[in-house]
PDB file of C-alpha atoms and ligand atoms in Angstrom:
ATOM      1  CA  MET F 981       0.000   0.000   0.000  1.00  0.00           C
ATOM      2  CA  ARG F 982       1.531   3.307  -1.086  1.00  0.00           C
ATOM      3  CA  ARG F 983       1.312   6.177   1.403  1.00  0.00           C
ATOM      4  CA  LYS F 984      -0.272   9.224  -0.174  1.00  0.00           C
ATOM      5  CA  VAL F 985       1.656  12.468  -0.493  1.00  0.00           C
ATOM      6  CA  ILE F 986      -0.039  15.872  -0.610  1.00  0.00           C
ATOM      7  CA  ALA F 987       2.226  18.681  -1.786  1.00  0.00           C
ATOM      8  CA  GLY F 988       1.517  22.383  -2.103  1.00  0.00           C
ATOM      9  CA  ASN F 989       3.170  24.345  -4.894  1.00  0.00           C
ATOM     10  CA  TRP F 990       2.884  27.968  -3.832  1.00  0.00           C
ATOM     11  CA  LYS F 991       4.222  29.237  -7.183  1.00  0.00           C
ATOM     12  CA  MET F 992       4.988  32.996  -7.098  1.00  0.00           C
ATOM     13  CA  HIS F 993       2.794  33.757  -4.095  1.00  0.00           C
ATOM     14  CA  LYS F 994       3.378  34.894  -0.499  1.00  0.00           C
ATOM     15  CA  ASP F 995       6.052  37.262   0.733  1.00  0.00           C
ATOM     16  CA  LEU F 996       7.957  36.428   3.902  1.00  0.00           C
ATOM     17  CA  SER F 997       5.360  37.469   6.467  1.00  0.00           C
ATOM     18  CA  GLU F 998       2.510  35.913   4.472  1.00  0.00           C
ATOM     19  CA  SER F 999       4.538  32.698   4.288  1.00  0.00           C
ATOM     20  CA  GLN F1000       5.120  32.669   8.048  1.00  0.00           C
ATOM     21  CA  ASN F1001       1.447  33.214   8.598  1.00  0.00           C
ATOM     22  CA  LEU F1002       0.328  30.388   6.299  1.00  0.00           C
ATOM     23  CA  ILE F1003       2.873  27.907   7.655  1.00  0.00           C
ATOM     24  CA  SER F1004       1.936  28.658  11.278  1.00  0.00           C
ATOM     25  CA  LYS F1005      -1.742  28.125  10.520  1.00  0.00           C
ATOM     26  CA  LEU F1006      -0.999  24.910   8.692  1.00  0.00           C
ATOM     27  CA  THR F1007       1.303  23.396  11.307  1.00  0.00           C
ATOM     28  CA  ASN F1008      -1.129  24.311  14.095  1.00  0.00           C
ATOM     29  CA  ALA F1009      -3.992  22.670  12.237  1.00  0.00           C
ATOM     30  CA  LEU F1010      -1.931  19.583  11.443  1.00  0.00           C
ATOM     31  CA  ASN F1011      -0.929  19.237  15.085  1.00  0.00           C
ATOM     32  CA  LYS F1012      -4.544  18.599  15.953  1.00  0.00           C
ATOM     33  CA  GLU F1013      -5.074  16.016  13.214  1.00  0.00           C
ATOM     34  CA  GLU F1014      -4.206  12.371  12.777  1.00  0.00           C
ATOM     35  CA  THR F1015      -2.857  12.640   9.203  1.00  0.00           C
ATOM     36  CA  LYS F1016      -2.892   9.654   6.888  1.00  0.00           C
ATOM     37  CA  CYS F1017      -0.531  11.177   4.334  1.00  0.00           C
ATOM     38  CA  ASP F1018       2.776  12.977   3.973  1.00  0.00           C
ATOM     39  CA  VAL F1019       2.572  16.745   3.581  1.00  0.00           C
ATOM     40  CA  ILE F1020       5.070  18.849   1.628  1.00  0.00           C
ATOM     41  CA  ILE F1021       5.054  22.603   1.068  1.00  0.00           C
ATOM     42  CA  CYS F1022       7.009  24.364  -1.670  1.00  0.00           C
ATOM     43  CA  PRO F1023       7.147  28.111  -0.918  1.00  0.00           C
ATOM     44  CA  PRO F1024       9.128  30.586  -3.030  1.00  0.00           C
ATOM     45  CA  PHE F1025      12.922  30.683  -2.566  1.00  0.00           C
ATOM     46  CA  THR F1026      12.759  33.845  -0.467  1.00  0.00           C
ATOM     47  CA  SER F1027      10.719  32.089   2.221  1.00  0.00           C
ATOM     48  CA  LEU F1028      12.531  28.737   2.328  1.00  0.00           C
ATOM     49  CA  SER F1029      14.947  29.481   5.129  1.00  0.00           C
ATOM     50  CA  GLU F1030      12.253  30.786   7.449  1.00  0.00           C
ATOM     51  CA  ALA F1031       9.917  27.983   6.364  1.00  0.00           C
ATOM     52  CA  ALA F1032      12.543  25.397   7.326  1.00  0.00           C
ATOM     53  CA  ALA F1033      12.665  26.808  10.843  1.00  0.00           C
ATOM     54  CA  LEU F1034       8.871  26.821  11.110  1.00  0.00           C
ATOM     55  CA  VAL F1035       8.335  23.234   9.908  1.00  0.00           C
ATOM     56  CA  LYS F1036      11.100  21.770  12.056  1.00  0.00           C
ATOM     57  CA  ASN F1037       9.657  19.048  14.331  1.00  0.00           C
ATOM     58  CA  THR F1038       6.276  19.226  12.565  1.00  0.00           C
ATOM     59  CA  LYS F1039       4.670  16.834  10.065  1.00  0.00           C
ATOM     60  CA  VAL F1040       5.404  19.211   7.194  1.00  0.00           C
ATOM     61  CA  LYS F1041       8.301  18.636   4.829  1.00  0.00           C
ATOM     62  CA  LEU F1042       9.941  21.326   2.763  1.00  0.00           C
ATOM     63  CA  GLY F1043      10.521  21.591  -0.969  1.00  0.00           C
ATOM     64  CA  ALA F1044      11.594  24.210  -3.496  1.00  0.00           C
ATOM     65  CA  GLN F1045       9.959  24.921  -6.854  1.00  0.00           C
ATOM     66  CA  ASN F1046      12.996  24.749  -9.116  1.00  0.00           C
ATOM     67  CA  MET F1047      16.809  24.640  -9.180  1.00  0.00           C
ATOM     68  CA  TYR F1048      19.638  24.738 -11.704  1.00  0.00           C
ATOM     69  CA  PHE F1049      21.736  21.692 -12.583  1.00  0.00           C
ATOM     70  CA  GLU F1050      25.189  23.280 -12.294  1.00  0.00           C
ATOM     71  CA  ASP F1051      27.006  23.312  -8.947  1.00  0.00           C
ATOM     72  CA  LYS F1052      28.048  26.969  -9.051  1.00  0.00           C
ATOM     73  CA  GLY F1053      29.208  29.682 -11.383  1.00  0.00           C
ATOM     74  CA  ALA F1054      28.086  32.581 -13.512  1.00  0.00           C
ATOM     75  CA  PHE F1055      24.380  31.736 -13.727  1.00  0.00           C
ATOM     76  CA  THR F1056      22.701  34.952 -12.651  1.00  0.00           C
ATOM     77  CA  GLY F1057      19.393  34.382 -10.943  1.00  0.00           C
ATOM     78  CA  GLU F1058      19.794  30.630 -10.523  1.00  0.00           C
ATOM     79  CA  ILE F1059      19.827  28.497  -7.363  1.00  0.00           C
ATOM     80  CA  SER F1060      21.828  25.284  -6.898  1.00  0.00           C
ATOM     81  CA  ALA F1061      20.864  21.991  -5.313  1.00  0.00           C
ATOM     82  CA  ALA F1062      23.434  22.516  -2.558  1.00  0.00           C
ATOM     83  CA  MET F1063      21.896  25.918  -1.762  1.00  0.00           C
ATOM     84  CA  LEU F1064      18.486  24.293  -1.378  1.00  0.00           C
ATOM     85  CA  LYS F1065      19.945  21.598   0.855  1.00  0.00           C
ATOM     86  CA  SER F1066      21.696  24.222   2.957  1.00  0.00           C
ATOM     87  CA  VAL F1067      18.392  25.916   3.836  1.00  0.00           C
ATOM     88  CA  GLY F1068      16.724  22.639   4.742  1.00  0.00           C
ATOM     89  CA  CYS F1069      14.914  21.512   1.587  1.00  0.00           C
ATOM     90  CA  GLU F1070      14.240  17.826   1.161  1.00  0.00           C
ATOM     91  CA  TYR F1071      12.264  18.041  -2.105  1.00  0.00           C
ATOM     92  CA  VAL F1072      12.370  20.060  -5.311  1.00  0.00           C
ATOM     93  CA  ILE F1073       9.703  20.394  -8.001  1.00  0.00           C
ATOM     94  CA  LEU F1074      11.284  19.848 -11.432  1.00  0.00           C
ATOM     95  CA  GLY F1075       9.858  20.098 -14.934  1.00  0.00           C
ATOM     96  CA  HIS F1076       6.696  21.931 -13.933  1.00  0.00           C
ATOM     97  CA  SER F1077       4.725  22.841 -17.057  1.00  0.00           C
ATOM     98  CA  GLU F1078       5.130  26.537 -16.241  1.00  0.00           C
ATOM     99  CA  ARG F1079       8.903  26.059 -16.317  1.00  0.00           C
ATOM    100  CA  ARG F1080       8.615  24.134 -19.572  1.00  0.00           C
ATOM    101  CA  THR F1081       6.224  26.494 -21.381  1.00  0.00           C
ATOM    102  CA  ILE F1082       7.088  29.958 -19.992  1.00  0.00           C
ATOM    103  CA  PHE F1083      10.801  29.441 -19.360  1.00  0.00           C
ATOM    104  CA  GLY F1084      11.568  27.046 -22.193  1.00  0.00           C
ATOM    105  CA  GLU F1085      12.810  24.037 -20.221  1.00  0.00           C
ATOM    106  CA  SER F1086      13.289  20.965 -22.377  1.00  0.00           C
ATOM    107  CA  ASP F1087      13.109  17.308 -21.396  1.00  0.00           C
ATOM    108  CA  SER F1088      16.884  17.176 -21.451  1.00  0.00           C
ATOM    109  CA  THR F1089      17.188  20.182 -19.099  1.00  0.00           C
ATOM    110  CA  VAL F1090      14.691  18.538 -16.764  1.00  0.00           C
ATOM    111  CA  ASN F1091      16.749  15.329 -16.922  1.00  0.00           C
ATOM    112  CA  LYS F1092      19.938  17.182 -15.951  1.00  0.00           C
ATOM    113  CA  LYS F1093      18.118  18.785 -13.026  1.00  0.00           C
ATOM    114  CA  ILE F1094      16.702  15.452 -11.852  1.00  0.00           C
ATOM    115  CA  LYS F1095      20.137  13.843 -11.897  1.00  0.00           C
ATOM    116  CA  LYS F1096      21.704  16.747 -10.022  1.00  0.00           C
ATOM    117  CA  ALA F1097      18.933  16.782  -7.432  1.00  0.00           C
ATOM    118  CA  LEU F1098      19.357  13.047  -6.824  1.00  0.00           C
ATOM    119  CA  SER F1099      23.131  13.176  -6.557  1.00  0.00           C
ATOM    120  CA  SER F1100      22.762  16.079  -4.105  1.00  0.00           C
ATOM    121  CA  GLY F1101      20.336  14.217  -1.873  1.00  0.00           C
ATOM    122  CA  LEU F1102      17.204  16.128  -2.906  1.00  0.00           C
ATOM    123  CA  ARG F1103      14.015  14.296  -3.820  1.00  0.00           C
ATOM    124  CA  PRO F1104      12.577  15.440  -7.171  1.00  0.00           C
ATOM    125  CA  ILE F1105       8.863  15.974  -7.695  1.00  0.00           C
ATOM    126  CA  PHE F1106       9.008  15.335 -11.425  1.00  0.00           C
ATOM    127  CA  CYS F1107       6.132  16.950 -13.338  1.00  0.00           C
ATOM    128  CA  ILE F1108       4.743  15.689 -16.620  1.00  0.00           C
ATOM    129  CA  GLY F1109       1.544  16.333 -18.534  1.00  0.00           C
ATOM    130  CA  GLU F1110       0.025  17.130 -21.898  1.00  0.00           C
ATOM    131  CA  SER F1111      -1.483  20.335 -23.295  1.00  0.00           C
ATOM    132  CA  LEU F1112      -5.104  20.622 -24.397  1.00  0.00           C
ATOM    133  CA  VAL F1113      -4.091  20.436 -28.061  1.00  0.00           C
ATOM    134  CA  GLU F1114      -2.111  17.268 -27.383  1.00  0.00           C
ATOM    135  CA  ARG F1115      -5.036  15.684 -25.529  1.00  0.00           C
ATOM    136  CA  GLU F1116      -7.428  16.611 -28.318  1.00  0.00           C
ATOM    137  CA  LYS F1117      -5.062  15.118 -30.874  1.00  0.00           C
ATOM    138  CA  GLY F1118      -5.117  11.891 -28.879  1.00  0.00           C
ATOM    139  CA  ILE F1119      -1.366  11.926 -28.180  1.00  0.00           C
ATOM    140  CA  THR F1120      -1.469  12.219 -24.372  1.00  0.00           C
ATOM    141  CA  ASN F1121       0.263   8.867 -23.823  1.00  0.00           C
ATOM    142  CA  GLU F1122       2.898   9.632 -26.429  1.00  0.00           C
ATOM    143  CA  VAL F1123       3.689  12.980 -24.756  1.00  0.00           C
ATOM    144  CA  VAL F1124       3.951  11.642 -21.220  1.00  0.00           C
ATOM    145  CA  LYS F1125       5.972   8.679 -22.469  1.00  0.00           C
ATOM    146  CA  ARG F1126       8.503  11.063 -24.034  1.00  0.00           C
ATOM    147  CA  GLN F1127       8.625  13.210 -20.893  1.00  0.00           C
ATOM    148  CA  VAL F1128       9.112  10.178 -18.634  1.00  0.00           C
ATOM    149  CA  THR F1129      11.701   8.368 -20.739  1.00  0.00           C
ATOM    150  CA  GLU F1130      13.755  11.496 -21.506  1.00  0.00           C
ATOM    151  CA  GLY F1131      13.387  12.954 -18.025  1.00  0.00           C
ATOM    152  CA  LEU F1132      14.578   9.739 -16.400  1.00  0.00           C
ATOM    153  CA  GLN F1133      17.554   8.998 -18.688  1.00  0.00           C
ATOM    154  CA  GLN F1134      20.408   7.512 -16.630  1.00  0.00           C
ATOM    155  CA  VAL F1135      18.337   7.438 -13.459  1.00  0.00           C
ATOM    156  CA  SER F1136      18.819   4.121 -11.649  1.00  0.00           C
ATOM    157  CA  LYS F1137      16.180   1.794 -10.295  1.00  0.00           C
ATOM    158  CA  GLY F1138      17.395   2.532  -6.765  1.00  0.00           C
ATOM    159  CA  GLU F1139      17.056   6.265  -7.316  1.00  0.00           C
ATOM    160  CA  MET F1140      13.421   5.894  -8.401  1.00  0.00           C
ATOM    161  CA  GLU F1141      12.473   5.421  -4.737  1.00  0.00           C
ATOM    162  CA  LYS F1142      13.445   9.054  -4.183  1.00  0.00           C
ATOM    163  CA  ILE F1143      11.325  10.407  -7.024  1.00  0.00           C
ATOM    164  CA  ILE F1144       7.702  11.486  -6.918  1.00  0.00           C
ATOM    165  CA  ILE F1145       6.064  11.747 -10.336  1.00  0.00           C
ATOM    166  CA  ALA F1146       3.323  14.372 -10.663  1.00  0.00           C
ATOM    167  CA  TYR F1147       0.917  14.033 -13.579  1.00  0.00           C
ATOM    168  CA  GLU F1148      -0.369  17.527 -14.264  1.00  0.00           C
ATOM    169  CA  PRO F1149      -2.359  17.954 -17.465  1.00  0.00           C
ATOM    170  CA  ILE F1150      -1.655  21.547 -18.520  1.00  0.00           C
ATOM    171  CA  TRP F1151      -5.292  22.189 -19.419  1.00  0.00           C
ATOM    172  CA  ALA F1152      -6.274  21.444 -15.832  1.00  0.00           C
ATOM    173  CA  ILE F1153      -3.749  23.777 -14.182  1.00  0.00           C
ATOM    174  CA  GLY F1154      -5.270  26.939 -12.780  1.00  0.00           C
ATOM    175  CA  THR F1155      -8.378  26.533 -14.921  1.00  0.00           C
ATOM    176  CA  GLY F1156     -10.801  25.120 -12.389  1.00  0.00           C
ATOM    177  CA  VAL F1157     -11.329  22.209 -14.790  1.00  0.00           C
ATOM    178  CA  ASN F1158      -9.737  19.175 -13.177  1.00  0.00           C
ATOM    179  CA  ALA F1159      -9.157  15.940 -15.048  1.00  0.00           C
ATOM    180  CA  THR F1160     -11.954  13.567 -14.085  1.00  0.00           C
ATOM    181  CA  PRO F1161     -10.836  10.847 -11.686  1.00  0.00           C
ATOM    182  CA  GLN F1162     -11.151   8.375 -14.599  1.00  0.00           C
ATOM    183  CA  GLN F1163      -9.069  10.508 -16.991  1.00  0.00           C
ATOM    184  CA  ALA F1164      -6.354  10.889 -14.365  1.00  0.00           C
ATOM    185  CA  GLN F1165      -6.462   7.215 -13.351  1.00  0.00           C
ATOM    186  CA  GLU F1166      -6.000   6.172 -17.011  1.00  0.00           C
ATOM    187  CA  VAL F1167      -2.824   8.223 -17.428  1.00  0.00           C
ATOM    188  CA  HIS F1168      -1.524   7.134 -14.021  1.00  0.00           C
ATOM    189  CA  VAL F1169      -1.880   3.473 -15.023  1.00  0.00           C
ATOM    190  CA  PHE F1170      -0.101   4.210 -18.297  1.00  0.00           C
ATOM    191  CA  VAL F1171       2.764   5.925 -16.441  1.00  0.00           C
ATOM    192  CA  ARG F1172       2.994   3.164 -13.849  1.00  0.00           C
ATOM    193  CA  ASN F1173       3.204   0.529 -16.600  1.00  0.00           C
ATOM    194  CA  LEU F1174       5.881   2.565 -18.313  1.00  0.00           C
ATOM    195  CA  ILE F1175       7.890   2.736 -15.073  1.00  0.00           C
ATOM    196  CA  GLY F1176       7.419  -1.033 -14.877  1.00  0.00           C
ATOM    197  CA  GLU F1177       8.838  -1.496 -18.390  1.00  0.00           C
ATOM    198  CA  ILE F1178      11.862   0.653 -17.622  1.00  0.00           C
ATOM    199  CA  PHE F1179      12.626  -0.236 -14.005  1.00  0.00           C
ATOM    200  CA  GLY F1180      10.679  -3.411 -13.251  1.00  0.00           C
ATOM    201  CA  SER F1181       7.283  -4.115 -11.744  1.00  0.00           C
ATOM    202  CA  ASP F1182       8.487  -3.908  -8.127  1.00  0.00           C
ATOM    203  CA  THR F1183       9.615  -0.308  -8.734  1.00  0.00           C
ATOM    204  CA  ALA F1184       6.349   0.492 -10.543  1.00  0.00           C
ATOM    205  CA  GLU F1185       4.308  -0.895  -7.652  1.00  0.00           C
ATOM    206  CA  LYS F1186       6.080   1.418  -5.178  1.00  0.00           C
ATOM    207  CA  GLN F1187       6.116   4.501  -7.425  1.00  0.00           C
ATOM    208  CA  ILE F1188       4.290   7.526  -5.999  1.00  0.00           C
ATOM    209  CA  ILE F1189       2.327   9.250  -8.775  1.00  0.00           C
ATOM    210  CA  GLN F1190       0.524  12.431  -7.765  1.00  0.00           C
ATOM    211  CA  TYR F1191      -2.189  14.158  -9.720  1.00  0.00           C
ATOM    212  CA  GLY F1192      -2.133  17.955 -10.102  1.00  0.00           C
ATOM    213  CA  GLY F1193      -4.454  20.420 -11.833  1.00  0.00           C
ATOM    214  CA  SER F1194      -7.322  22.219 -10.093  1.00  0.00           C
ATOM    215  CA  VAL F1195      -7.341  19.910  -7.070  1.00  0.00           C
ATOM    216  CA  LYS F1196      -9.809  21.499  -4.648  1.00  0.00           C
ATOM    217  CA  PRO F1197     -11.456  20.481  -1.371  1.00  0.00           C
ATOM    218  CA  ASP F1198     -14.562  19.373  -3.259  1.00  0.00           C
ATOM    219  CA  ASN F1199     -12.879  17.091  -5.820  1.00  0.00           C
ATOM    220  CA  ALA F1200      -9.882  15.806  -3.826  1.00  0.00           C
ATOM    221  CA  ALA F1201     -11.573  12.781  -2.268  1.00  0.00           C
ATOM    222  CA  ASP F1202     -12.814  11.468  -5.630  1.00  0.00           C
ATOM    223  CA  LEU F1203      -9.435  11.908  -7.288  1.00  0.00           C
ATOM    224  CA  LEU F1204      -7.520  10.437  -4.353  1.00  0.00           C
ATOM    225  CA  SER F1205      -9.792   7.397  -4.156  1.00  0.00           C
ATOM    226  CA  GLN F1206      -8.467   6.143  -7.500  1.00  0.00           C
ATOM    227  CA  THR F1207      -6.147   3.158  -7.099  1.00  0.00           C
ATOM    228  CA  ASP F1208      -3.229   4.690  -8.970  1.00  0.00           C
ATOM    229  CA  ILE F1209      -3.490   8.267  -7.692  1.00  0.00           C
ATOM    230  CA  ASP F1210      -1.070   8.438  -4.786  1.00  0.00           C
ATOM    231  CA  GLY F1211      -1.502  12.040  -3.798  1.00  0.00           C
ATOM    232  CA  ALA F1212      -1.909  15.540  -5.134  1.00  0.00           C
ATOM    233  CA  LEU F1213       0.237  18.459  -6.197  1.00  0.00           C
ATOM    234  CA  VAL F1214      -1.928  21.418  -5.294  1.00  0.00           C
ATOM    235  CA  GLY F1215      -1.566  24.958  -6.623  1.00  0.00           C
ATOM    236  CA  GLY F1216      -4.225  27.576  -5.856  1.00  0.00           C
ATOM    237  CA  ALA F1217      -5.937  25.630  -3.084  1.00  0.00           C
ATOM    238  CA  CYS F1218      -2.737  25.310  -1.037  1.00  0.00           C
ATOM    239  CA  LEU F1219      -2.489  29.085  -0.521  1.00  0.00           C
ATOM    240  CA  ASP F1220      -5.176  28.988   2.134  1.00  0.00           C
ATOM    241  CA  ALA F1221      -4.581  26.858   5.244  1.00  0.00           C
ATOM    242  CA  ASP F1222      -8.213  25.768   5.545  1.00  0.00           C
ATOM    243  CA  SER F1223      -8.578  24.585   1.961  1.00  0.00           C
ATOM    244  CA  PHE F1224      -5.177  22.846   1.968  1.00  0.00           C
ATOM    245  CA  MET F1225      -6.106  21.161   5.268  1.00  0.00           C
ATOM    246  CA  SER F1226      -9.384  20.017   3.847  1.00  0.00           C
ATOM    247  CA  ILE F1227      -7.556  18.366   0.916  1.00  0.00           C
ATOM    248  CA  ILE F1228      -5.138  16.724   3.375  1.00  0.00           C
ATOM    249  CA  LYS F1229      -8.065  15.466   5.444  1.00  0.00           C
ATOM    250  CA  SER F1230      -9.777  13.987   2.398  1.00  0.00           C
ATOM    251  CA  VAL F1231      -7.054  11.300   2.221  1.00  0.00           C
TER     252      VAL F1231
HETATM  253  P1  13P N2325      -3.720  24.509  -9.565  1.00  0.00           P
HETATM  254  O1  13P N2325      -4.061  23.595  -8.404  1.00  0.00           O
HETATM  255  O2  13P N2325      -3.819  25.946  -9.205  1.00  0.00           O
HETATM  256  O3  13P N2325      -4.494  24.129 -10.792  1.00  0.00           O
HETATM  257  O4  13P N2325      -2.180  24.270  -9.910  1.00  0.00           O
HETATM  258  C1  13P N2325      -1.699  22.980 -10.066  1.00  0.00           C
HETATM  259  C2  13P N2325      -0.233  23.023 -10.190  1.00  0.00           C
HETATM  260  O5  13P N2325       0.309  23.494 -11.177  1.00  0.00           O
HETATM  261  C3  13P N2325       0.571  22.484  -9.091  1.00  0.00           C
HETATM  262  O6  13P N2325       1.903  22.346  -9.437  1.00  0.00           O
END
């Protein structure tokens, strides 16, 4: 039985004091609950250090939203894996569709980042997912297969235990139109089988595959009840402690 993982991707929201406020509310609420899942928050870089202090000795784990694959150097504006480790991050979101579409990240860039994160002791939350045009053309499986195989080049079977895959159909992100539980389940099964072909069925069986894209308190339970949906990567609904808590409680 895979333990579910609920992660919050804050994106470019919350300054330092807003971050402190949200984390305090969340950790207080979680203290009073018997949680049946792991909880990860991914605030912006500027709040990570303070967030690490606030989540220490709580049930909340800390992740970043991106990193660069080089160790150091003249890469203005970039953040390294070691920097994220040094402020207390355990996870890092990689290959988010906003990074791919707005900032031009390719599968091979995502692959370099995944390998660097792993060798630095960070756990990647590896995002994949098709656009609306791709879904309408009927090439969803083809797209996620390319993203998975290219993104995981030279990743070992042992390292797969450290990786969370997040299936986030682009058309469902920030639109209020979530994939139906059946649509998501179908792609999750496809991805799990693919992981089985590459790394073996034992790895596939253990693989955490989250769903992301307009997960809200009122649709979380249905999505999370699907056999192959092992958690959620939540955007908008994680910016409010009550709605994020209600998604966590729906596990
Ligand atoms: P929304 O939940 O706002 O649709 O965002 C999903 C997402 O992109 C999480 O990474």
